[in-house]
Short mmCIF file of C-alpha atoms in Angstrom, two decimals:
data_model
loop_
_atom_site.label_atom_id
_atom_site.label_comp_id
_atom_site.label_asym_id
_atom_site.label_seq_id
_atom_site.Cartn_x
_atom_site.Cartn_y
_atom_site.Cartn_z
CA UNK U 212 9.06 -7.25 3.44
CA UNK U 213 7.95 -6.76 7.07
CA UNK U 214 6.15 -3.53 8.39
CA UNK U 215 5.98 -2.76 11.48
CA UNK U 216 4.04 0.43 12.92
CA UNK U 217 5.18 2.25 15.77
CA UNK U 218 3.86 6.12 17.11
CA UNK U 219 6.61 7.46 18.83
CA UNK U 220 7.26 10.38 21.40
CA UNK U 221 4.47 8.85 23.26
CA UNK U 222 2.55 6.15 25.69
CA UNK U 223 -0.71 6.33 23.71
CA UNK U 224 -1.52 4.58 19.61
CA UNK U 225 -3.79 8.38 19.34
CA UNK U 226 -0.69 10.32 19.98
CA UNK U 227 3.26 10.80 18.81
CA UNK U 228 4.08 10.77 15.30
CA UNK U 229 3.45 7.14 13.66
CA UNK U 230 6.55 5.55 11.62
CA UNK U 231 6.52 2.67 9.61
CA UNK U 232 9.63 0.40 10.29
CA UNK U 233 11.48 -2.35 8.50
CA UNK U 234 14.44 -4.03 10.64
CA UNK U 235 15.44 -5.96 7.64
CA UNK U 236 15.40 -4.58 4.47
CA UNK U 237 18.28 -6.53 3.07
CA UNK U 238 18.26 -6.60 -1.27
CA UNK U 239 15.54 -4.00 -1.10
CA UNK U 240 16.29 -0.99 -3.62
CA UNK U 241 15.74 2.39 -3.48
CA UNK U 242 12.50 1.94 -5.49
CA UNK U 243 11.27 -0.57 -3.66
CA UNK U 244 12.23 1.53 -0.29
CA UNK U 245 10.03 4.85 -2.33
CA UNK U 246 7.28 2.42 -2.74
CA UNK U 247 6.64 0.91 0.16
CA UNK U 248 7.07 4.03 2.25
CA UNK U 249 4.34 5.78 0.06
CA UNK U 250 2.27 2.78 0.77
CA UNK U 251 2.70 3.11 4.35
CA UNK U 252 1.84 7.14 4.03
CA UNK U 253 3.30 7.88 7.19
CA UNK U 254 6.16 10.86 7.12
CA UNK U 255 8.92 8.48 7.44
CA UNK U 256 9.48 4.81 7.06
CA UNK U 257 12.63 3.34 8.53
CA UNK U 258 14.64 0.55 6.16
CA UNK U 259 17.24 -0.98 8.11
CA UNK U 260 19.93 -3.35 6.77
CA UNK U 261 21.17 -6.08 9.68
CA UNK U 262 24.93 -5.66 9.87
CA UNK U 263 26.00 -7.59 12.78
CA UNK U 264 26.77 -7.09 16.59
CA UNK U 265 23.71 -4.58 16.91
CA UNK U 266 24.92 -2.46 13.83
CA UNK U 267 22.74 -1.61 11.06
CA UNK U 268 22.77 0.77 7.95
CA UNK U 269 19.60 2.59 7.81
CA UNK U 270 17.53 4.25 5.20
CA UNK U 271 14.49 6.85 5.76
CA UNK U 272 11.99 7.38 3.20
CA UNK U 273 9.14 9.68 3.20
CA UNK U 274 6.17 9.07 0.68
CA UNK U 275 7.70 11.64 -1.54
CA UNK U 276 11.35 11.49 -1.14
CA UNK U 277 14.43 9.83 1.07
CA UNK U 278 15.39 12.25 3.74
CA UNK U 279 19.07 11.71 5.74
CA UNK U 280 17.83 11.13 8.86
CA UNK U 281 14.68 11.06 10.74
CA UNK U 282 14.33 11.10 14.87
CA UNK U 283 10.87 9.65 15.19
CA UNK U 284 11.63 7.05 12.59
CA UNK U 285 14.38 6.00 14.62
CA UNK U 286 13.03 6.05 17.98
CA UNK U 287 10.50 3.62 16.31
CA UNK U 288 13.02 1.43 15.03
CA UNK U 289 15.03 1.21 18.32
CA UNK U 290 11.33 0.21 19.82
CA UNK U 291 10.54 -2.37 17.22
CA UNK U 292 13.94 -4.08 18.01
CA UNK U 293 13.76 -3.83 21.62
CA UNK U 294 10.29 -5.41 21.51
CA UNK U 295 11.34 -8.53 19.29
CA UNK U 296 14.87 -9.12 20.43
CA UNK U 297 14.83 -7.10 24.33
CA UNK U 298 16.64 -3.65 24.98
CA UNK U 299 19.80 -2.80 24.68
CA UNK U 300 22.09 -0.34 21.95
CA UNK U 301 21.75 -0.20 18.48
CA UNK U 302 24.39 1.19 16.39
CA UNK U 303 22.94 3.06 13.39
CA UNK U 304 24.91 3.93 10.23
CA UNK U 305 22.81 6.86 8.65
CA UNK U 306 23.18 9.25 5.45
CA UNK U 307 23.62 11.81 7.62
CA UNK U 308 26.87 9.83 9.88
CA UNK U 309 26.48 7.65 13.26
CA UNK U 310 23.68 7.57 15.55
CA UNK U 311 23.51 5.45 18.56
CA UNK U 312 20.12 4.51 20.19
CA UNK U 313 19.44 2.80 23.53
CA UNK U 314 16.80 1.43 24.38
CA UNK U 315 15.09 0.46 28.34
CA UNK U 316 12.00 -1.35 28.83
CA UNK U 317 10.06 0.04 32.23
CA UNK U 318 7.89 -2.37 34.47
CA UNK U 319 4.52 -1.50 32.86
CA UNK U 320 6.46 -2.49 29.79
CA UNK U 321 6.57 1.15 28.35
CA UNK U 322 9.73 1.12 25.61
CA UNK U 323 11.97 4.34 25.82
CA UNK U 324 14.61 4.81 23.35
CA UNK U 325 16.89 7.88 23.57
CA UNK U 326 19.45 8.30 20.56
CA UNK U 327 22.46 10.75 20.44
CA UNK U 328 22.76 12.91 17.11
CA UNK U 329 25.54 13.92 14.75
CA UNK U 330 27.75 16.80 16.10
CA UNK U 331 25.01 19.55 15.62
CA UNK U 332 25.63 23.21 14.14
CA UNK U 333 23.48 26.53 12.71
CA UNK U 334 23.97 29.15 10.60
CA UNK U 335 22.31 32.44 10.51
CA UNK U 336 19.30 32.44 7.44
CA UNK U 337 20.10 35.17 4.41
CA UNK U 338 18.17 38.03 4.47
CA UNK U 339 15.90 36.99 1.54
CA UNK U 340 15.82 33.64 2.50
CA UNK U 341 13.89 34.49 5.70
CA UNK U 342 11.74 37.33 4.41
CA UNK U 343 10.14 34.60 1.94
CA UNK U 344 10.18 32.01 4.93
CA UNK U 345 8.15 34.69 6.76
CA UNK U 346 5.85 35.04 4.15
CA UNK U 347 5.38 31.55 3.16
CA UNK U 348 4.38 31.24 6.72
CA UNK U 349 2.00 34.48 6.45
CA UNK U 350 4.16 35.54 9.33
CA UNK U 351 6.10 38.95 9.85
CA UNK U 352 8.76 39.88 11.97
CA UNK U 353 6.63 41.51 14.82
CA UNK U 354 5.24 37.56 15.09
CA UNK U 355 9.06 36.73 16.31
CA UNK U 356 10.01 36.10 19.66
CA UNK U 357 13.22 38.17 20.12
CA UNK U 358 15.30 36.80 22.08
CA UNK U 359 15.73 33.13 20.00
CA UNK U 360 17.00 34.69 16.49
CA UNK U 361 16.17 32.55 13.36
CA UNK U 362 18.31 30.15 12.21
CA UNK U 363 18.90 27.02 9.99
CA UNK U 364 20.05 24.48 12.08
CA UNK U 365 21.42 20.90 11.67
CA UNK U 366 21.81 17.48 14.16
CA UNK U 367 21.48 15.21 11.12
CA UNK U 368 18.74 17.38 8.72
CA UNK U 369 18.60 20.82 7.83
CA UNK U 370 16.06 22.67 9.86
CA UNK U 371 15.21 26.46 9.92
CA UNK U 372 14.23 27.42 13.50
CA UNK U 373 12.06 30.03 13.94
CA UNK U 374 10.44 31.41 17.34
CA UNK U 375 7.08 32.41 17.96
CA UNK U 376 6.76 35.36 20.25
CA UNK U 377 3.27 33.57 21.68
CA UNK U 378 1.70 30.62 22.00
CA UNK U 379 -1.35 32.19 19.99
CA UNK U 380 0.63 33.17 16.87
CA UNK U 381 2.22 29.30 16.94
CA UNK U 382 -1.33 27.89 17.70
CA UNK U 383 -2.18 29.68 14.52
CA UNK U 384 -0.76 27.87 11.35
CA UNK U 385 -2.17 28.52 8.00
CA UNK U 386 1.07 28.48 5.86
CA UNK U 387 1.51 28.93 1.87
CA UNK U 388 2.33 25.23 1.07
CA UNK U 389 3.25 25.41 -2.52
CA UNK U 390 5.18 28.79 -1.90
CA UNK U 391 7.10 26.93 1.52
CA UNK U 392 7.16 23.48 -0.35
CA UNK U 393 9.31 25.29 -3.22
CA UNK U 394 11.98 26.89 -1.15
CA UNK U 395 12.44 24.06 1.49
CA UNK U 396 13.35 22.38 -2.09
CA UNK U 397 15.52 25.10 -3.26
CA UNK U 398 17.22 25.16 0.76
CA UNK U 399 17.73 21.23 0.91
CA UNK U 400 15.08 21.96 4.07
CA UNK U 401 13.64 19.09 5.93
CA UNK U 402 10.97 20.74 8.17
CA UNK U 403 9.96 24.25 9.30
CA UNK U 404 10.90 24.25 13.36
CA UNK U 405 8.27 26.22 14.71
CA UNK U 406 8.91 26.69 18.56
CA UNK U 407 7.48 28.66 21.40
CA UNK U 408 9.59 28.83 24.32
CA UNK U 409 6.89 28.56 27.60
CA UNK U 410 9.62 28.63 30.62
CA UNK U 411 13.28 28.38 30.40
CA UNK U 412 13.06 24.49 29.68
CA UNK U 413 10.22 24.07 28.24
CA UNK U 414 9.08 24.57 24.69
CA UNK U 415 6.08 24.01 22.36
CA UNK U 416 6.52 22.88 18.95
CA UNK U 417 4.92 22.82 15.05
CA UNK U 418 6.77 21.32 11.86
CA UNK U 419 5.58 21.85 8.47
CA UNK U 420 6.93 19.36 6.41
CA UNK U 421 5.58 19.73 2.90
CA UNK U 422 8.78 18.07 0.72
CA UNK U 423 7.91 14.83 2.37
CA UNK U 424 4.25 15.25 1.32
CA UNK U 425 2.99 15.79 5.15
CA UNK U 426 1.46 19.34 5.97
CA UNK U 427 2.59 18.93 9.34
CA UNK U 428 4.76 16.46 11.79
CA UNK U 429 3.06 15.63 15.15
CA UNK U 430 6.73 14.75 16.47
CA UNK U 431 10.00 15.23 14.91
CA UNK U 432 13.23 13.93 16.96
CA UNK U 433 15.44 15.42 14.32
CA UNK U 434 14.56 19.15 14.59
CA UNK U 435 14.41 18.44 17.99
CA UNK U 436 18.33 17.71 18.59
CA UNK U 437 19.01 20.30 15.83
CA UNK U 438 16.52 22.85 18.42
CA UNK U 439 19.14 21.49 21.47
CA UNK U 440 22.53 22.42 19.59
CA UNK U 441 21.00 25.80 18.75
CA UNK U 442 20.19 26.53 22.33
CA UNK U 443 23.37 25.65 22.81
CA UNK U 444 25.82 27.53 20.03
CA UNK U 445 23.49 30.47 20.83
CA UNK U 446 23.80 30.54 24.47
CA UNK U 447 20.09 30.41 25.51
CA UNK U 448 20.66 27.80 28.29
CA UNK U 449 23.21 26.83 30.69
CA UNK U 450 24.56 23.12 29.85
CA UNK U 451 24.58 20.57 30.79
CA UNK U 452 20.84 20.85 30.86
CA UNK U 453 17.61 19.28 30.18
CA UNK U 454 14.34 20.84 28.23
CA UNK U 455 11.39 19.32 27.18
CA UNK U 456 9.38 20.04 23.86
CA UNK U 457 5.57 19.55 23.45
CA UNK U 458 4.23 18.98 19.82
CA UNK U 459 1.46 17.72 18.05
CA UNK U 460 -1.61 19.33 20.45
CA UNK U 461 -2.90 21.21 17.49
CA UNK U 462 -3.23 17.79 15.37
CA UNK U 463 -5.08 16.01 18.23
CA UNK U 464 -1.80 13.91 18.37
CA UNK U 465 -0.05 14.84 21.43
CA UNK U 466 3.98 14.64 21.86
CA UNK U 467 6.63 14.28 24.03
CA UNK U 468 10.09 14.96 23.05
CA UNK U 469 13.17 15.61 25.79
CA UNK U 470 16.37 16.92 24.87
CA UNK U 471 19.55 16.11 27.06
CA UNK U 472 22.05 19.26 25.76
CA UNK U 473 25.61 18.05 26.85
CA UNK U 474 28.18 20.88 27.82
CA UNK U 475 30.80 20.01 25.90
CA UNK U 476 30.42 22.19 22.38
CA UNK U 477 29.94 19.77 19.47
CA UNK U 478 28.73 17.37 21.05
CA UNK U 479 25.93 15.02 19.68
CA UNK U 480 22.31 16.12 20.94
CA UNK U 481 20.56 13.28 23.18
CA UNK U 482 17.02 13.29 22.40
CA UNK U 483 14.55 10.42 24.38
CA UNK U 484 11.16 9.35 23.77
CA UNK U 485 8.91 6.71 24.05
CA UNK U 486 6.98 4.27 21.73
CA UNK U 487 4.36 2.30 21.25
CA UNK U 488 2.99 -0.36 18.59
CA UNK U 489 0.52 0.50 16.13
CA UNK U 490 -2.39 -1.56 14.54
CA UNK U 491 -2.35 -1.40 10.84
CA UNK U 492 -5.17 -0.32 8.53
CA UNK U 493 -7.54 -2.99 7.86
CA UNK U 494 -5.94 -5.24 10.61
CA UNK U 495 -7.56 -7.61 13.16
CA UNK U 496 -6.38 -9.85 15.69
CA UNK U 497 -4.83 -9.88 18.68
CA UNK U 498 -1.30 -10.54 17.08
CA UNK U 499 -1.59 -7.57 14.71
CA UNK U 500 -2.32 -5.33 17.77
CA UNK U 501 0.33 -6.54 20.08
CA UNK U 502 3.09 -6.01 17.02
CA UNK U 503 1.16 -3.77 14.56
CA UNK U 504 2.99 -5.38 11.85
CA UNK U 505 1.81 -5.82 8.42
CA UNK U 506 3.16 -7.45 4.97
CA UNK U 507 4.01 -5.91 1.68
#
């Protein structure tokens, strides 16, 4: 089986959030998917089954558990295509329903993929559920930014969203991990959605992600498109419009994720980012750092 390593939501191997990528994982079974993904340690490794005309079924695996869908993970894959067989769309079939990714190539050479969600949509969080959120977080309700209420919300994964009121309290994560690890189980949770809204389209961003084994995702395109239908259903921009979200500063991995919210309600979330290949562990050679591919 065939590795490949991409960071994505960036320009630079030191930043975006790495992803481990398999374009064909044909015959491999969900074992063998667990096991190689825990191998690869990264937050998500993409398993993609070939099935014809730029279609695949695809399969994301963190080192603990599968999740339905991962947006870093697939901005990876889209890269790792485009860079072995040129850019164009890919047609994803995913647990979570149908995600289309296009991908551009730039003159320098950069690779940009932008893929379009599920039909997003939120809910409002139960009373309890968000007082032991808040304290899982070591958080309380003065630490909230008022006008962006908490919320679960969903463009493929289930994400609560919760605002900081400043940029210090965000900058300032020392969560609970075995008390948020527990109920993200109990809530079917993928990551925490952390956000601090600088300007009217820009945001900052922080996601815990403990079920998957990772204290913290540098860049994460699903909570991302879920953050772009909430702005939406809630009414805290004016569609069609574009915001940007900056992540991963506090892990010395710096991201860039932008979110293009349609009008039309419903609608899938367009969320674009670039990527770059990675150099494996223990790898030499100028072919392993062109590709950053690796065997297993």
């Amino acid at each position: 089986m065939e590795i490949l390593r991409f960071a994505a939501f960036t320009t630079d191997p030191a930043g975006g959030n790495p992803a481990g990528v398999v374009l064909d994982a044909t015959g491999a079974d969900d074992a063998e998917m667990q096991r190689v993904a825990a191998e690869v340690g990264y937050s998500e490794t993409a398993f993609l089954v070939p099935g014809g005309a730029g279609h695949f079924t695809v399969r994301y695996f963190s080192p603990k558990a599968e999740v339905p869908f991962c947006g870093h993970a697939t901005i990876a894959s889209a890269a790792a295509y485009a860079e072995r067989h040129g850019p164009g769309v890919l047609y994803l079939d995913t647990r979570a329903g149908p995600v289309e990714v296009t991908t551009t190539v730039r003159v320098n050479g950069t690779i940009t993929a932008t893929l379009v969600s599920v039909p997003p949509r939120s809910t409002p969080i139960a009373a309890d559920d968000r007082a032991a959120l808040l304290d899982a977080l070591r958080w309380t309700s003065e630490d909230l930014a008022a006008t962006m209420p908490p919320r679960v919300a969903f463009a493929g994964a289930w994400h609560p969203i919760v605002a900081a009121g400043s940029r210090a309290r965000l900058a300032d994560l020392d969560y609970d991990m075995a008390a948020l690890t527990s109920l993200m189980a109990e809530r079917d949770w993928t990551t925490i959605n952390l956000v601090h809204r600088e300007s009217a389209h820009v945001f900052h961003a922080r996601n815990p992600f403990p079920p998957g084994g990772v204290v913290e995702d540098p860049a994460t395109g699903a909570a991302a498109a879920a953050l772009g239908g909430y702005l939406r259903e809630l009414g805290l921009v004016a569609p069609p419009t574009t915001v940007t979200v900056h992540q991963g500063q506090e892990m010395g991995r710096p991201s860039l994720l932008t979110i293009d919210i349609p009008a039309q309600p419903g609608t899938g979330i367009a969320v674009t980012g670039a990527a770059v290949a990675l150099v494996p562990p223990g790898a030499a050679g100028a072919g392993a750092a062109t590709r950053g591919r690796a065997s297993a």
